[in-house]
Short mmCIF file of N, CA and C in Angstrom, two decimals:
data_model
loop_
_atom_site.label_atom_id
_atom_site.label_comp_id
_atom_site.label_asym_id
_atom_site.label_seq_id
_atom_site.Cartn_x
_atom_site.Cartn_y
_atom_site.Cartn_z
N UNK A 22 15.24 11.28 16.42
CA UNK A 22 15.13 12.83 15.33
C UNK A 22 16.70 11.69 14.42
N UNK A 23 16.58 12.72 12.65
CA UNK A 23 17.50 11.86 11.90
C UNK A 23 18.27 13.13 11.70
N UNK A 24 19.34 12.56 10.72
CA UNK A 24 20.11 13.98 10.00
C UNK A 24 20.64 12.91 8.45
N UNK A 25 20.80 13.72 7.59
CA UNK A 25 21.33 12.77 6.81
C UNK A 25 22.71 13.45 6.28
N UNK A 26 23.99 12.38 5.73
CA UNK A 26 25.02 12.97 5.14
C UNK A 26 25.16 12.50 3.98
N UNK A 27 25.30 14.03 2.71
CA UNK A 27 25.78 13.12 1.46
C UNK A 27 27.41 13.39 1.44
N UNK A 28 28.21 12.82 1.99
CA UNK A 28 29.59 13.41 1.93
C UNK A 28 29.81 12.04 1.56
N UNK A 29 31.03 12.54 0.08
CA UNK A 29 31.39 10.70 -0.36
C UNK A 29 30.67 10.21 -1.18
N UNK A 30 29.84 10.62 -1.68
CA UNK A 30 28.68 10.58 -2.26
C UNK A 30 28.03 9.40 -2.19
N UNK A 31 27.44 9.47 -0.59
CA UNK A 31 27.09 7.99 -0.33
C UNK A 31 25.94 9.21 0.58
N UNK A 32 24.56 8.48 0.69
CA UNK A 32 23.43 8.89 1.60
C UNK A 32 23.25 8.02 3.29
N UNK A 33 23.84 8.89 3.66
CA UNK A 33 23.62 8.16 5.04
C UNK A 33 22.83 8.76 6.16
N UNK A 34 21.86 8.18 6.70
CA UNK A 34 20.96 8.54 7.78
C UNK A 34 21.33 7.97 8.87
N UNK A 35 21.77 9.40 9.87
CA UNK A 35 22.28 9.07 11.55
C UNK A 35 20.78 9.16 11.69
N UNK A 36 20.43 7.83 12.73
CA UNK A 36 18.93 8.10 13.65
C UNK A 36 19.51 8.31 15.26
N UNK A 37 19.06 9.20 15.83
CA UNK A 37 19.31 9.55 16.87
C UNK A 37 18.27 9.02 18.15
N UNK A 38 18.13 8.19 18.48
CA UNK A 38 16.73 7.93 20.19
C UNK A 38 17.21 7.73 21.15
N UNK A 39 15.91 9.05 21.43
CA UNK A 39 16.28 9.41 23.06
C UNK A 39 15.21 9.12 23.59
N UNK A 40 15.43 8.18 24.86
CA UNK A 40 14.57 8.39 25.90
C UNK A 40 14.37 8.86 27.30
N UNK A 41 13.67 10.09 26.79
CA UNK A 41 13.38 11.12 28.04
C UNK A 41 12.21 10.17 29.23
N UNK A 42 11.89 9.09 29.44
CA UNK A 42 11.15 8.93 29.97
C UNK A 42 12.31 7.68 31.29
N UNK A 43 10.83 7.53 32.16
CA UNK A 43 11.86 6.89 33.59
C UNK A 43 11.58 4.92 33.44
N UNK A 44 11.31 5.23 32.32
CA UNK A 44 11.39 3.38 32.08
C UNK A 44 12.10 3.27 30.75
N UNK A 45 12.26 1.99 30.21
CA UNK A 45 13.11 1.26 29.07
C UNK A 45 11.83 1.53 27.76
N UNK A 46 12.26 1.54 26.99
CA UNK A 46 11.26 1.66 25.43
C UNK A 46 11.84 0.67 25.04
N UNK A 47 11.26 0.36 23.42
CA UNK A 47 12.12 -1.00 22.83
C UNK A 47 11.63 -0.44 21.43
N UNK A 48 12.74 0.07 20.48
CA UNK A 48 12.93 -0.13 18.98
C UNK A 48 13.11 -0.80 18.58
N UNK A 49 13.16 -0.83 17.07
CA UNK A 49 13.03 -1.81 16.33
C UNK A 49 14.91 -1.84 15.45
N UNK A 50 15.42 -3.18 16.04
CA UNK A 50 16.97 -3.60 16.06
C UNK A 50 17.12 -2.79 14.88
N UNK A 51 16.36 -3.57 13.69
CA UNK A 51 16.51 -3.14 12.39
C UNK A 51 17.54 -1.22 12.26
N UNK A 52 16.37 -0.60 13.11
CA UNK A 52 17.58 1.05 12.84
C UNK A 52 18.46 1.14 14.67
N UNK A 53 18.32 0.36 15.03
CA UNK A 53 19.43 0.58 16.31
C UNK A 53 20.37 -0.28 16.11
N UNK A 54 21.05 -1.47 15.28
CA UNK A 54 22.03 -1.98 14.98
C UNK A 54 22.36 -1.96 13.47
N UNK A 55 21.59 -2.11 12.84
CA UNK A 55 22.04 -2.41 11.08
C UNK A 55 22.35 -1.28 10.73
N UNK A 56 23.91 -1.37 9.20
CA UNK A 56 23.97 -0.82 8.94
C UNK A 56 23.49 -0.19 7.15
N UNK A 57 22.18 -1.88 7.29
CA UNK A 57 21.54 -2.30 5.84
C UNK A 57 20.02 -1.89 5.64
N UNK A 58 19.27 -1.91 5.29
CA UNK A 58 17.89 -1.88 5.67
C UNK A 58 17.48 -3.55 5.01
N UNK A 59 16.83 -3.20 5.05
CA UNK A 59 15.66 -4.34 4.76
C UNK A 59 14.28 -4.89 4.10
N UNK A 60 13.63 -3.34 4.41
CA UNK A 60 12.75 -3.07 3.42
C UNK A 60 12.67 -1.60 3.86
N UNK A 61 11.70 -1.08 3.47
CA UNK A 61 11.11 0.62 3.53
C UNK A 61 10.76 0.94 4.33
N UNK A 62 11.97 1.86 4.98
CA UNK A 62 11.71 2.24 7.03
C UNK A 62 11.51 3.65 6.65
N UNK A 63 12.02 4.35 6.12
CA UNK A 63 11.86 5.98 5.26
C UNK A 63 11.41 6.25 4.59
N UNK A 64 10.94 7.72 4.40
CA UNK A 64 9.97 8.04 3.36
C UNK A 64 10.86 9.13 2.92
N UNK A 65 10.72 8.76 1.47
CA UNK A 65 11.78 10.18 0.83
C UNK A 65 11.08 10.40 -0.04
N UNK A 66 11.17 11.93 -0.20
CA UNK A 66 10.18 12.38 -1.63
C UNK A 66 11.15 12.97 -2.20
N UNK A 67 11.27 13.48 -3.27
CA UNK A 67 11.43 14.50 -4.06
C UNK A 67 11.58 15.28 -4.16
N UNK A 68 11.79 16.51 -4.33
CA UNK A 68 11.30 18.27 -4.02
C UNK A 68 11.87 18.74 -5.20
N UNK A 69 10.67 19.58 -5.83
CA UNK A 69 9.85 19.73 -4.88
C UNK A 69 8.26 19.61 -5.54
N UNK A 70 8.48 18.64 -6.22
CA UNK A 70 6.95 17.68 -6.10
C UNK A 70 6.58 17.15 -5.92
N UNK A 71 7.25 16.28 -4.40
CA UNK A 71 6.70 15.81 -3.27
C UNK A 71 6.60 14.26 -3.95
N UNK A 72 7.10 13.88 -4.81
CA UNK A 72 6.79 12.39 -5.41
C UNK A 72 7.58 11.47 -4.36
N UNK A 73 7.05 10.24 -4.11
CA UNK A 73 7.77 9.67 -3.88
C UNK A 73 9.00 8.89 -4.49
N UNK A 74 10.20 8.42 -3.38
CA UNK A 74 11.41 7.76 -4.33
C UNK A 74 11.13 6.20 -3.63
N UNK A 75 11.35 5.62 -5.11
CA UNK A 75 10.90 4.08 -4.70
C UNK A 75 12.30 3.21 -4.04
N UNK A 76 12.13 2.35 -2.96
CA UNK A 76 12.64 1.51 -2.10
C UNK A 76 13.00 0.94 -3.26
N UNK A 77 14.24 0.23 -3.96
CA UNK A 77 15.05 -0.85 -4.35
C UNK A 77 16.21 -2.00 -3.95
N UNK A 78 16.07 -1.37 -2.49
CA UNK A 78 16.60 -2.39 -1.33
C UNK A 78 16.26 -4.00 -1.30
N UNK A 79 16.72 -4.75 -0.96
CA UNK A 79 16.57 -5.93 -0.46
C UNK A 79 15.50 -5.72 0.33
N UNK A 80 14.10 -7.06 0.27
CA UNK A 80 13.01 -7.09 0.92
C UNK A 80 13.16 -8.57 1.87
N UNK A 81 12.84 -8.45 2.75
CA UNK A 81 13.04 -9.91 3.28
C UNK A 81 11.58 -10.18 3.96
N UNK A 82 11.32 -11.31 3.95
CA UNK A 82 9.94 -11.62 3.77
C UNK A 82 10.46 -12.25 5.06
N UNK A 83 9.23 -12.18 6.18
CA UNK A 83 9.63 -12.51 7.43
C UNK A 83 7.66 -12.54 8.19
N UNK A 84 7.74 -13.17 9.49
CA UNK A 84 6.17 -13.30 9.64
C UNK A 84 6.45 -11.89 10.69
N UNK A 85 5.52 -11.93 11.51
CA UNK A 85 5.40 -11.06 12.31
C UNK A 85 6.54 -10.26 13.40
N UNK A 86 6.51 -9.36 13.65
CA UNK A 86 8.08 -8.78 14.90
C UNK A 86 8.00 -9.30 15.93
N UNK A 87 8.54 -9.74 16.66
CA UNK A 87 8.74 -10.32 17.27
C UNK A 87 9.22 -9.22 18.81
N UNK A 88 9.66 -10.20 20.41
CA UNK A 88 10.41 -9.06 20.79
C UNK A 88 11.65 -9.02 20.52
N UNK A 89 12.11 -10.76 20.24
CA UNK A 89 13.71 -9.93 19.59
C UNK A 89 13.84 -9.58 18.66
N UNK A 90 12.91 -8.91 17.74
CA UNK A 90 13.45 -8.21 16.91
C UNK A 90 13.71 -6.57 17.57
N UNK A 91 13.45 -6.26 18.37
CA UNK A 91 13.59 -5.03 19.31
C UNK A 91 14.59 -4.68 20.04
N UNK A 92 15.64 -3.48 20.66
CA UNK A 92 16.15 -3.65 21.31
C UNK A 92 15.60 -2.21 22.39
N UNK A 93 16.38 -2.79 23.09
CA UNK A 93 15.80 -2.17 25.00
C UNK A 93 16.65 -0.89 24.74
N UNK A 94 16.10 0.59 25.22
CA UNK A 94 16.68 1.62 24.83
C UNK A 94 16.35 2.20 27.11
N UNK A 95 17.53 2.13 27.57
CA UNK A 95 16.93 2.49 29.35
C UNK A 95 16.40 3.54 29.21
N UNK A 96 15.94 4.07 30.57
CA UNK A 96 15.58 5.39 30.84
C UNK A 96 16.61 6.48 30.32
N UNK A 97 16.13 8.25 29.75
CA UNK A 97 16.95 8.90 29.60
C UNK A 97 18.47 8.52 29.13
N UNK A 98 18.64 7.27 27.90
CA UNK A 98 19.79 7.01 27.43
C UNK A 98 19.02 7.89 26.04
N UNK A 99 20.55 7.97 25.00
CA UNK A 99 20.66 8.35 24.12
C UNK A 99 21.15 7.29 22.70
N UNK A 100 20.85 6.47 22.01
CA UNK A 100 21.30 5.60 20.68
C UNK A 100 21.36 5.91 19.54
N UNK A 101 22.80 6.24 19.31
CA UNK A 101 22.75 6.53 17.80
C UNK A 101 23.09 5.21 16.78
N UNK A 102 23.07 5.80 15.69
CA UNK A 102 23.22 4.67 14.04
C UNK A 102 23.22 5.06 12.73
N UNK A 103 23.99 4.58 11.83
CA UNK A 103 24.59 5.61 10.94
C UNK A 103 23.96 4.59 9.77
N UNK A 104 22.59 4.45 8.79
CA UNK A 104 22.63 3.50 8.12
C UNK A 104 23.09 4.08 6.51
N UNK A 105 23.74 3.81 5.66
CA UNK A 105 24.03 4.36 4.45
C UNK A 105 22.52 3.58 3.06
N UNK A 106 22.08 4.07 2.81
CA UNK A 106 20.65 3.98 2.04
C UNK A 106 21.18 4.03 0.73
N UNK A 107 21.95 4.34 0.15
CA UNK A 107 22.60 5.13 -1.15
C UNK A 107 21.72 3.80 -1.88
N UNK A 108 22.37 3.15 -1.86
CA UNK A 108 21.85 1.95 -2.87
C UNK A 108 20.39 1.66 -2.40
N UNK A 109 19.50 1.57 -1.81
CA UNK A 109 18.29 0.60 -1.03
C UNK A 109 16.98 2.10 -1.65
N UNK A 110 17.28 3.30 -1.95
CA UNK A 110 16.24 3.63 -2.77
C UNK A 110 17.10 4.34 -4.09
N UNK A 111 15.87 4.08 -4.79
CA UNK A 111 16.47 5.28 -6.53
C UNK A 111 16.75 6.57 -6.68
N UNK A 112 17.55 7.12 -5.98
CA UNK A 112 18.18 8.52 -6.12
C UNK A 112 18.13 8.63 -7.70
N UNK A 113 18.17 10.18 -8.19
CA UNK A 113 18.05 10.09 -9.54
C UNK A 113 18.71 10.55 -9.48
N UNK A 114 19.74 10.28 -11.56
CA UNK A 114 20.82 10.84 -11.55
C UNK A 114 20.69 11.97 -11.36
N UNK A 115 22.24 12.76 -10.73
CA UNK A 115 22.75 14.52 -11.34
C UNK A 115 21.87 14.85 -9.76
N UNK A 116 21.62 16.35 -9.82
CA UNK A 116 21.96 16.91 -8.21
C UNK A 116 20.36 17.30 -7.99
N UNK A 117 19.81 16.68 -7.06
CA UNK A 117 17.98 16.92 -6.93
C UNK A 117 18.13 16.64 -5.41
N UNK A 118 16.74 17.52 -4.75
CA UNK A 118 16.72 17.78 -3.18
C UNK A 118 15.57 16.66 -3.07
N UNK A 119 15.77 16.16 -2.15
CA UNK A 119 14.44 15.08 -1.35
C UNK A 119 14.12 15.97 0.22
N UNK A 120 13.34 15.01 0.46
CA UNK A 120 13.12 15.28 2.56
C UNK A 120 12.74 13.67 2.51
N UNK A 121 13.27 13.70 3.90
CA UNK A 121 13.34 12.55 4.62
C UNK A 121 12.76 12.68 5.78
N UNK A 122 11.56 11.25 5.85
CA UNK A 122 10.80 11.29 6.77
C UNK A 122 11.01 9.67 7.81
N UNK A 123 11.20 9.46 9.20
CA UNK A 123 10.41 8.23 9.37
C UNK A 123 9.48 8.23 10.92
N UNK A 124 8.66 7.28 10.59
CA UNK A 124 7.35 7.31 11.72
C UNK A 124 7.93 6.94 13.12
N UNK A 125 9.51 6.64 13.45
CA UNK A 125 9.83 6.13 14.82
C UNK A 125 9.26 5.99 15.45
N UNK A 126 8.99 4.63 14.93
CA UNK A 126 7.67 3.06 15.77
C UNK A 126 8.65 2.65 17.75
N UNK A 127 7.87 2.65 18.16
CA UNK A 127 8.33 1.50 19.33
C UNK A 127 7.21 1.18 20.34
N UNK A 128 7.68 0.72 21.28
CA UNK A 128 7.23 0.21 22.17
C UNK A 128 7.59 0.25 24.00
N UNK A 129 6.44 0.58 24.57
CA UNK A 129 6.48 0.46 26.39
C UNK A 129 6.71 -0.56 26.67
N UNK A 130 6.77 -1.98 25.54
CA UNK A 130 7.25 -2.99 26.19
C UNK A 130 6.73 -4.34 25.45
N UNK A 131 8.30 -4.53 25.58
CA UNK A 131 8.31 -5.24 24.67
C UNK A 131 7.79 -6.93 24.50
N UNK A 132 7.17 -7.49 25.47
CA UNK A 132 6.00 -8.20 25.58
C UNK A 132 4.60 -7.70 24.66
N UNK A 133 4.25 -6.40 24.36
CA UNK A 133 3.46 -6.55 24.26
C UNK A 133 3.19 -5.85 23.02
N UNK A 134 3.30 -6.45 21.95
CA UNK A 134 3.14 -6.46 20.23
C UNK A 134 2.16 -5.15 20.10
N UNK A 135 1.44 -5.44 20.54
CA UNK A 135 0.41 -5.21 20.16
C UNK A 135 -0.03 -3.25 20.34
N UNK A 136 0.70 -2.58 20.96
CA UNK A 136 0.82 -1.18 21.85
C UNK A 136 1.94 -0.54 21.19
N UNK A 137 2.22 -0.30 19.95
CA UNK A 137 2.86 0.31 19.21
C UNK A 137 2.52 1.48 19.52
N UNK A 138 3.75 2.96 19.56
CA UNK A 138 3.39 4.13 19.47
C UNK A 138 4.36 4.40 18.54
N UNK A 139 4.07 5.62 18.33
CA UNK A 139 5.68 6.21 17.21
C UNK A 139 5.83 7.98 17.50
N UNK A 140 6.63 7.99 17.68
CA UNK A 140 7.14 9.36 17.88
C UNK A 140 8.13 9.70 16.18
N UNK A 141 7.72 10.39 15.75
CA UNK A 141 7.60 10.55 14.27
C UNK A 141 8.66 11.46 14.51
N UNK A 142 10.20 11.22 13.88
CA UNK A 142 10.98 12.73 13.65
C UNK A 142 10.80 13.69 12.42
N UNK A 143 11.12 14.97 12.79
CA UNK A 143 10.69 16.40 12.24
C UNK A 143 11.45 16.11 10.69
N UNK A 144 10.91 16.20 9.46
CA UNK A 144 11.19 15.65 8.17
C UNK A 144 12.81 16.74 7.80
N UNK A 145 13.69 16.26 7.45
CA UNK A 145 14.96 16.16 7.58
C UNK A 145 15.15 16.53 5.41
N UNK A 146 15.17 17.92 5.08
CA UNK A 146 15.93 17.90 3.21
C UNK A 146 17.32 17.74 3.06
N UNK A 147 17.65 17.41 1.97
CA UNK A 147 18.50 16.88 1.42
C UNK A 147 18.82 17.41 0.23
N UNK A 148 20.22 17.84 -0.51
CA UNK A 148 20.29 17.52 -2.15
C UNK A 148 21.59 15.96 -1.85
N UNK A 149 21.26 15.20 -3.07
CA UNK A 149 22.34 14.43 -3.07
C UNK A 149 22.63 14.66 -5.28
N UNK A 150 23.66 14.44 -5.11
CA UNK A 150 24.01 13.88 -6.76
C UNK A 150 24.40 12.37 -7.23
N UNK A 151 23.03 12.05 -7.81
CA UNK A 151 23.19 10.20 -7.83
C UNK A 151 24.08 10.08 -9.23
N UNK A 152 24.68 9.46 -9.22
CA UNK A 152 25.21 9.10 -10.76
C UNK A 152 24.62 8.02 -11.22
#
């Protein structure tokens, strides 16, 4: 799940990962532990047009992801992380409405990187006043 908080002139995304299975899963460490993104991870669209908002944050060039790039989440555990995306997407000046979605990639086994699954979040709509 995702939630968006726009208090204090910021856009913060809370990512809530829940493992309902009886075995560990692995999801991107960037989403699990970082407070800033290194690439376009969320799909954000301006409403009502549906036009995508550009990612303007830092881009880190790197090779393919390895097992070290994933964090484990044990059976029936929940993990929360909040990421400030205020300066990483091109939010327009003034008050605008947006919709944010996330693919929710995860692995059943960090040693089998070719077996990526996804659990997309329900899109979240929010209003933000850009400066």
